[in-house]
Amino acid sequence: MSIRFAALSDTQNDVDDHTTSSKSDSEDYAEEDNNFEDWISDQAQFHPCRSLFDDKTFTTATEALNYDKSTHGFDLDTASKQWNLDPHRLIRLINFIRKHNATSTDVRNLTGAESFFTSDAYLLPVIEDDPLLQLDFNDDWSDEDEDEPSNEYNSEPPSDLPSALKRIQFLEKKLSRAQNDMLDYRKFVSENLNISAIADIVNDPDPVTDGPGAPRDDDTHYFQSYGYNDIHAVMLLDQVRTSSYASFILTNPILFRDAIVLDVGCGTGILSLFAAKSGAKHVYAVDASNIAEKAGKIVQQNGLENVITVIHGKVEEITLPDGVEHVDIIISEWMGYALLYESMLDSVLHARDRFLRPDGGVMAPSQCRLMLALCEGGEIMKDRVDFWSDVYGFDLSEMAHATYRDAVVDVVSPESVVSEPYLLKDLPLKSITPRQLEFTSAFTLVSTSLMRTKIHAFVLYFDTFFTTTGEPVPPSTSVRLIREGDLTLAEVWPIAGKPPPKRRASVGPGLKEREDKRVISFSTGPMSQATHWKQTLFLLKEPISAEEGTVVSGTFYCKKNENNSRELNVEIHYSVKKSEDVPVSEVVVQMYKVG
């Protein structure tokens, strides 16, 4: 790891040269100084540089900045001057954008007063040797703000003793300042980085597999957890989940007939069994956990071993047998708590890019929408926080503090939701990239409560859509809400020996067109029948006093946990105002872990 601050216009070498210079040394001053500055500029300008807002890489930092200005409408130089950013605040801005994958719109909505502008955590570079961190956009913040103009020392050597002494005095001040900056830098590094641990890792030629220097393993425990029966029973008994997948697969015979299907994370193989039943030519069921062994036996017990091939391994590492390079359909139940917990979607997208037929291949599901709303959450507070205040007559409230740091997965009633949901993130599976799974999204929620109430939480859930074309649904498409008692799985599959409802089979030339228009969907929100995903709640340390029309707006940050990529870090910045036309109050920031 390297940490770089914006380069000073004069350097330690300049000071050493001139404080002990002879007349000939002085004559070489301007040339040497300019050569060094040219070298610094070259280092920043001619090092490959990635755009702030997408994955494109350019030969120089200038090209990257020009691209961001023309394509994304954001001028870093202008923003630096507009917000009067010194070099350290500018570094924090660049690292903030890269760390949170902020969009240009998100950045343009900043005011320059956000908390990250003063946080030392954002001095650590997100990209090692990032050329943007080496550029100096604002000359007003350089060290050349002394009484003497900088041009005096960058043009020609001093011609007399007074000017030479003046230059020496100026450079001595700069040396002192540079030394102080180096002390501050060393202090910062020692306080924020465990140098001794890093040295141990670097110097250990053969780290033990389970020691502190061992390679990080985010997968073993995850895959082991899916080797047990209980977790699969929970998912299979989730009628909203299972019936939606079954409905899509079994009621679209034209799509699945004679198709090559890849089931990523097959578990017990239930989706593969559905696909085989719907007429698939062959199904490749892949799972990295030991459940794959049981799935293979299940396939044999159902007489489908000639149609379904179970592959035990990571989809990133396997090769499909029989020389198969592409599949027609990828099915997967990859969703986790808060949609993205467990990071299984990364594997599904890898499978898409590697195996899905590029001309008309279908992802199932085809789209997910991540939704956010205001939640009164009084019952959750009683169960998760207030409970600890009196346990058998003792005060155990210390235990409640973690509740505000860890997201709560639970079911809330429809009545507890006191705003319309806001679309926080749209995930079209056909085109989304792994980098976009870490995101920053602005939101605005308006209270719909007719009475004055206290809002104790934000509630997060997701809606899922299946289309036979793999294309996203129109924005106006509403998700299906399944109520308690609605027909679900029984519509397409016999349960406990009872046959599904008899229906006349659809035939005729218009069947394909009807299939293309059919959308299957389900919601994990409070308004629909509860699923095993429940909802994800972010409890507020200080509840929001709200009434009808109260506006809660802010920014939602989501990224993978640095210590375990299958967990999520969420940061919510929000402010409250009584109506749209009232000035924004103070910004509140809370951070959570999902996992």
PDB file of N, CA, C and O in Angstrom, residues 50 363 376 586:
ATOM      1  N   ARG A  50      -7.921   5.466 -14.080  1.00  0.00           N
ATOM      2  CA  ARG A  50      -9.302   5.039 -14.295  1.00  0.00           C
ATOM      3  C   ARG A  50     -10.259   6.201 -14.077  1.00  0.00           C
ATOM      4  O   ARG A  50     -10.035   7.072 -13.228  1.00  0.00           O
ATOM      5  N   MET A 363     -31.877 -14.732 -18.390  1.00  0.00           N
ATOM      6  CA  MET A 363     -31.581 -14.854 -16.967  1.00  0.00           C
ATOM      7  C   MET A 363     -32.892 -14.951 -16.190  1.00  0.00           C
ATOM      8  O   MET A 363     -33.821 -14.174 -16.424  1.00  0.00           O
ATOM      9  N   GLU A 376     -42.436   2.640  11.258  1.00  0.00           N
ATOM     10  CA  GLU A 376     -42.681   3.042  12.652  1.00  0.00           C
ATOM     11  C   GLU A 376     -41.899   2.134  13.596  1.00  0.00           C
ATOM     12  O   GLU A 376     -41.213   2.594  14.488  1.00  0.00           O
ATOM     13  N   GLU A 586     -30.042  19.354  10.179  1.00  0.00           N
ATOM     14  CA  GLU A 586     -28.727  18.731  10.238  1.00  0.00           C
ATOM     15  C   GLU A 586     -28.761  17.324   9.638  1.00  0.00           C
ATOM     16  O   GLU A 586     -29.794  16.663   9.619  1.00  0.00           O
TER      17      GLU A 586
END
